[in-house]
Every structure is written in C-alpha cells, then in structure tokens.
XYZ file of C-alpha atoms in Angstrom:
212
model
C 129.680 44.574 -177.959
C 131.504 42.269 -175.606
C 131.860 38.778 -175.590
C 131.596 37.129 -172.371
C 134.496 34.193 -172.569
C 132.299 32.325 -169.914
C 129.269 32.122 -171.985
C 131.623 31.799 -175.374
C 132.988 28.959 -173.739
C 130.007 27.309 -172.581
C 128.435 27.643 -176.344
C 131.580 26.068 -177.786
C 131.609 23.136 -175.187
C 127.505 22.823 -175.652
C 128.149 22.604 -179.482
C 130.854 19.893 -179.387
C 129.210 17.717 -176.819
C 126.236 17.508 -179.338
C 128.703 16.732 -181.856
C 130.039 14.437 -180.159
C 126.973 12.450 -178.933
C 125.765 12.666 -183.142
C 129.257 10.715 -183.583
C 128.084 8.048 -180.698
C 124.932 7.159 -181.888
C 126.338 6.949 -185.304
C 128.675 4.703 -184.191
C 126.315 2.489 -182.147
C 124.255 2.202 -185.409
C 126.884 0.712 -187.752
C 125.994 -2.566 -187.046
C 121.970 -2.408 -188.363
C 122.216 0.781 -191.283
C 119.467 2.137 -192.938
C 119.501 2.434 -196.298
C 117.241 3.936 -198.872
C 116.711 0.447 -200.752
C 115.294 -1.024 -197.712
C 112.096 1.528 -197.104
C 112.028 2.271 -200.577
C 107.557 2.053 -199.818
C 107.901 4.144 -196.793
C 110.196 6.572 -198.246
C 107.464 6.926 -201.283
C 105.086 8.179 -198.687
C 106.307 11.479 -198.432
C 105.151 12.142 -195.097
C 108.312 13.559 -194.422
C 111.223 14.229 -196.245
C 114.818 16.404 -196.524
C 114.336 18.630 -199.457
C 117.931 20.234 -199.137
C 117.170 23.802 -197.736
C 118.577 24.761 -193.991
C 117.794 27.243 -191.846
C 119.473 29.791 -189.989
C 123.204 28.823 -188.532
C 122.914 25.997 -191.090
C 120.203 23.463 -189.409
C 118.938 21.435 -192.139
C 115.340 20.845 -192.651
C 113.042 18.359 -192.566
C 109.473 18.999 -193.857
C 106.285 16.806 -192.679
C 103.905 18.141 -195.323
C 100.223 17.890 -194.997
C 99.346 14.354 -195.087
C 95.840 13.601 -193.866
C 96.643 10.310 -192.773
C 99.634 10.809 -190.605
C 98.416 9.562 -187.762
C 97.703 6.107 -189.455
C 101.481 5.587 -190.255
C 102.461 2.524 -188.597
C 104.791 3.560 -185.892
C 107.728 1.179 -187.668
C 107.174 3.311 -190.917
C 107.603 6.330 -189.063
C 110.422 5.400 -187.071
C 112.327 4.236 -190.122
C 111.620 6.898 -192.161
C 112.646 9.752 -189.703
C 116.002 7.906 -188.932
C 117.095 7.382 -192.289
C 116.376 11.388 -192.763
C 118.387 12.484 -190.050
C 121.315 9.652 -190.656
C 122.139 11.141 -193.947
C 123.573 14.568 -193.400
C 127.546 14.587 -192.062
C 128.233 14.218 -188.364
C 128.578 17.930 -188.729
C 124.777 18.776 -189.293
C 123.460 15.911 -186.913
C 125.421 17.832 -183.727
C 123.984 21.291 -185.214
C 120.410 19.946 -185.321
C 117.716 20.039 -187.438
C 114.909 22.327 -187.865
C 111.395 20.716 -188.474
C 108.486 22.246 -190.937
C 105.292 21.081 -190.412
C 102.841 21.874 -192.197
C 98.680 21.537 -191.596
C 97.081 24.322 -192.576
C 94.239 22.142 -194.430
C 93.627 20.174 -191.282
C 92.426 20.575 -187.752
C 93.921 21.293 -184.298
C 94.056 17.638 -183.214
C 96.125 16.564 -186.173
C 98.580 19.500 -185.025
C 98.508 18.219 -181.442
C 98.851 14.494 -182.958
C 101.977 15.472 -184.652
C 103.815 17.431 -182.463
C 103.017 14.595 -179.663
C 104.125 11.480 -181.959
C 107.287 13.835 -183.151
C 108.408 14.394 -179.830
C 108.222 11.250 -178.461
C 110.138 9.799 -180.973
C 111.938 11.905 -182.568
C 116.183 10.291 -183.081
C 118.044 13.548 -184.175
C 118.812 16.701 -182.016
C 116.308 19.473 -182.158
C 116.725 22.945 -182.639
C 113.714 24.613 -183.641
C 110.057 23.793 -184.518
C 107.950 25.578 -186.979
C 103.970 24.456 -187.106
C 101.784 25.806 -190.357
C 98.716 25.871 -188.473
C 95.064 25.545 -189.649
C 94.021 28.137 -191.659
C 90.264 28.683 -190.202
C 89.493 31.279 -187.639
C 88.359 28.691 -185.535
C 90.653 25.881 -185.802
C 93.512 29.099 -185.498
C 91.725 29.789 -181.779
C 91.545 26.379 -180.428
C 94.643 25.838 -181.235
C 96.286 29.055 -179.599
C 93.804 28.242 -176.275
C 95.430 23.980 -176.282
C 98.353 25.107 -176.726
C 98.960 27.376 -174.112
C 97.651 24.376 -171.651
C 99.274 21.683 -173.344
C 102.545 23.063 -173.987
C 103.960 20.359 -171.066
C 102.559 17.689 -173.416
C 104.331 17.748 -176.040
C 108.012 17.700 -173.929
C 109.905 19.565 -176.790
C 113.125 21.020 -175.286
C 113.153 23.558 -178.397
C 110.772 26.449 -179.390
C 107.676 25.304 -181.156
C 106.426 28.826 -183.369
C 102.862 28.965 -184.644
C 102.185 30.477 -187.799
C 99.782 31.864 -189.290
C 100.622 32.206 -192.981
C 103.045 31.398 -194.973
C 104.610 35.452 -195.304
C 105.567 34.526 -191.696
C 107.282 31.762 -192.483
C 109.485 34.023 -194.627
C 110.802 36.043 -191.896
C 112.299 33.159 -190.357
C 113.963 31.167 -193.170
C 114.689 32.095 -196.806
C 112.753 31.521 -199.704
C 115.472 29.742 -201.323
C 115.704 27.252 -198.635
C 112.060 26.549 -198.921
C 110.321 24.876 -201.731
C 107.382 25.768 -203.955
C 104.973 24.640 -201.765
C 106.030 26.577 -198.894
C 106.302 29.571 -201.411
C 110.143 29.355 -201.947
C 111.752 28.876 -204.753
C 114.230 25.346 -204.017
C 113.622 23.028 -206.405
C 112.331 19.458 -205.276
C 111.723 16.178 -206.694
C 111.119 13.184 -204.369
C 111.394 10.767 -207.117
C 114.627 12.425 -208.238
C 115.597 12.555 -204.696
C 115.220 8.982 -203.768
C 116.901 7.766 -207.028
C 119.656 9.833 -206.324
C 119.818 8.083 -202.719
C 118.931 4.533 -204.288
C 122.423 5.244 -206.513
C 124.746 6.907 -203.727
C 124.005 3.699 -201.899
C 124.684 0.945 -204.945
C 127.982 3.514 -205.458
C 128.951 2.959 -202.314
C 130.228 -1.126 -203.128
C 133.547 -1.680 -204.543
C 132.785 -3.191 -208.712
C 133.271 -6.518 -209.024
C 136.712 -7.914 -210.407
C 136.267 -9.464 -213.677
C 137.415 -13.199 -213.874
C-alpha cells in the first residue's frame, strides 16, 4: 500500500504539536506540583486510577471503576485526582494521550451520562479514545443507546466514545494483559501498593541530608 507523504506528514506534525503542548502545560505547572503526599485521602478513593496497562499505539489508561457515588466527589477532589494521574507518565505518553475505561455496568444510564459530562468538561490530559461499560439491564442498555444518540453534542468529546456491552467486547479492543482482574485481564493491581510506591518515588526524589 502507499503512503501518502501529505497525510504522513500531517500525522507527524499533529503528533508533535500534541507533544509539544504536553511539554507547555508541564512547564506552566512547575510552579504549584502535585504530588501523591498531598491527596493522599483523595487518591484512597479509587474513583479513578492508572493501573499500568495501555492501549493500542501505547495510550495509557486510566480506569474510573464503578463507584456509586461519583457524582458526589467534590469537584476539587476530582480535579486533583485526575491531574495528578495524567502528570505522572513522561512527556512522551501525555502528547500520545490517554485512553479512559469507565466502567458502570451496576448502575444506571444517568450515572453514565453524569460521567461522561463531568469527564469532559474537565478533563486536563489529551484524549484519544473513550470506552463506557454500560449498564448491564436490557432496559438501562436501551435508554442509554436512545440518549445517546440525542445527546452525543452534550458531552463535547472530540474522541470516539464506544459502548459496550460486555466485557468479551472489551477484549477485542485492548489486551487482557493490559487490563486488570476486574475487567477480566490478567495485570496485576494493588492501589495500596501503587500509592506507596508513588508516596516513595516522591520522598526519593530530595537530595539526603549531609550529616554534620
């Protein structure tokens, strides 16, 4: 097959500008970090969270597991806790973009809508796809697919948003061992482990004190 230079071009140009704005904000953010340590209560939540895996051309993940009171999360919490998740991969990953996993097959078509609205409006990283476990009853499964399709404007996500209906389907878009147990993969995930590992990478990151 042929590659059309034009469009390789345009890709490559695409990809480094959203590299390069990833640097910026970075850089613009220097002066107020996030760390770990400071939202160590928020963080505990676990209403969202990086377990490691990435998706296809390398996006990493970020899973917002079913959490039943979401929409309660004081909109400092939320903000904190989803910019601390996307500051930590390299400047690399933040220009690819992340992928997002949300999960609410135990809940209801409003708490779908309620995320995806509250996620787009706020969301700090770049976006490259959206995947959206939806509710597992027959009903809540056709209200959703009829709200949808009228309130796709709504949610203003400049990146596909896929419905599924199962977890199987989830499969044939990222691989099990990029997803974890709960999503029926097989990656290995321990939020406490995971935010002690963060809590240390950040003490590490101080020079030791000089003995007197």
């Amino acid at each position: 097959m042929n590659n059309n230079p034009v469009s390789s071009l345009y890709k490559n140009s695409a990809e480094t500008w959203l590299q390069l704005k990833y640097m910026t904000d970075q850089i613009m953010h220097q002066d107020n970090p996030l760390y770990a340590a400071d939202i160590t209560e928020q963080l505990a939540k676990q209403f969202a969270f990086r377990s490691g895996g990435r998706g296809e051309g390398g996006c990493p993940i970020i899973t917002f597991p079913e959490y039943p009171n979401f929409t309660d999360i004081p909109e400092e919490e939320f903000q904190n806790v989803v910019s601390y998740l996307t500051s930590i991969p390299s400047l690399q990953d933040g220009g690819i973009g992340f992928i997002l996993l949300i999960d609410r097959r135990q809940d209801k078509w409003s708490s779908v809508k309620a995320s995806l609205l509250r996620i787009a409006g706020s969301f700090p990283g770049n976006l490259q796809l959206v995947f959206v476990l939806r509710p597992s009853g027959i009903f809540q499964r056709t209200i959703s697919d009829i709200n949808l399709r009228f309130n796709r404007d709504d949610f203003k996500l400049k990146v596909p948003v896929i419905m599924l209906n199962s977890i199987s389907e989830l499969h044939s878009y990222i691989d099990k061992t990029q997803l974890t147990e709960e999503l029926g993969g097989t990656l290995e995930y321990c939020h406490t482990q995971w935010f002690g590992h963060q809590t240390v990478s950040f003490l590490s990151s101080f020079p030791p004190k000089k003995m007197s």
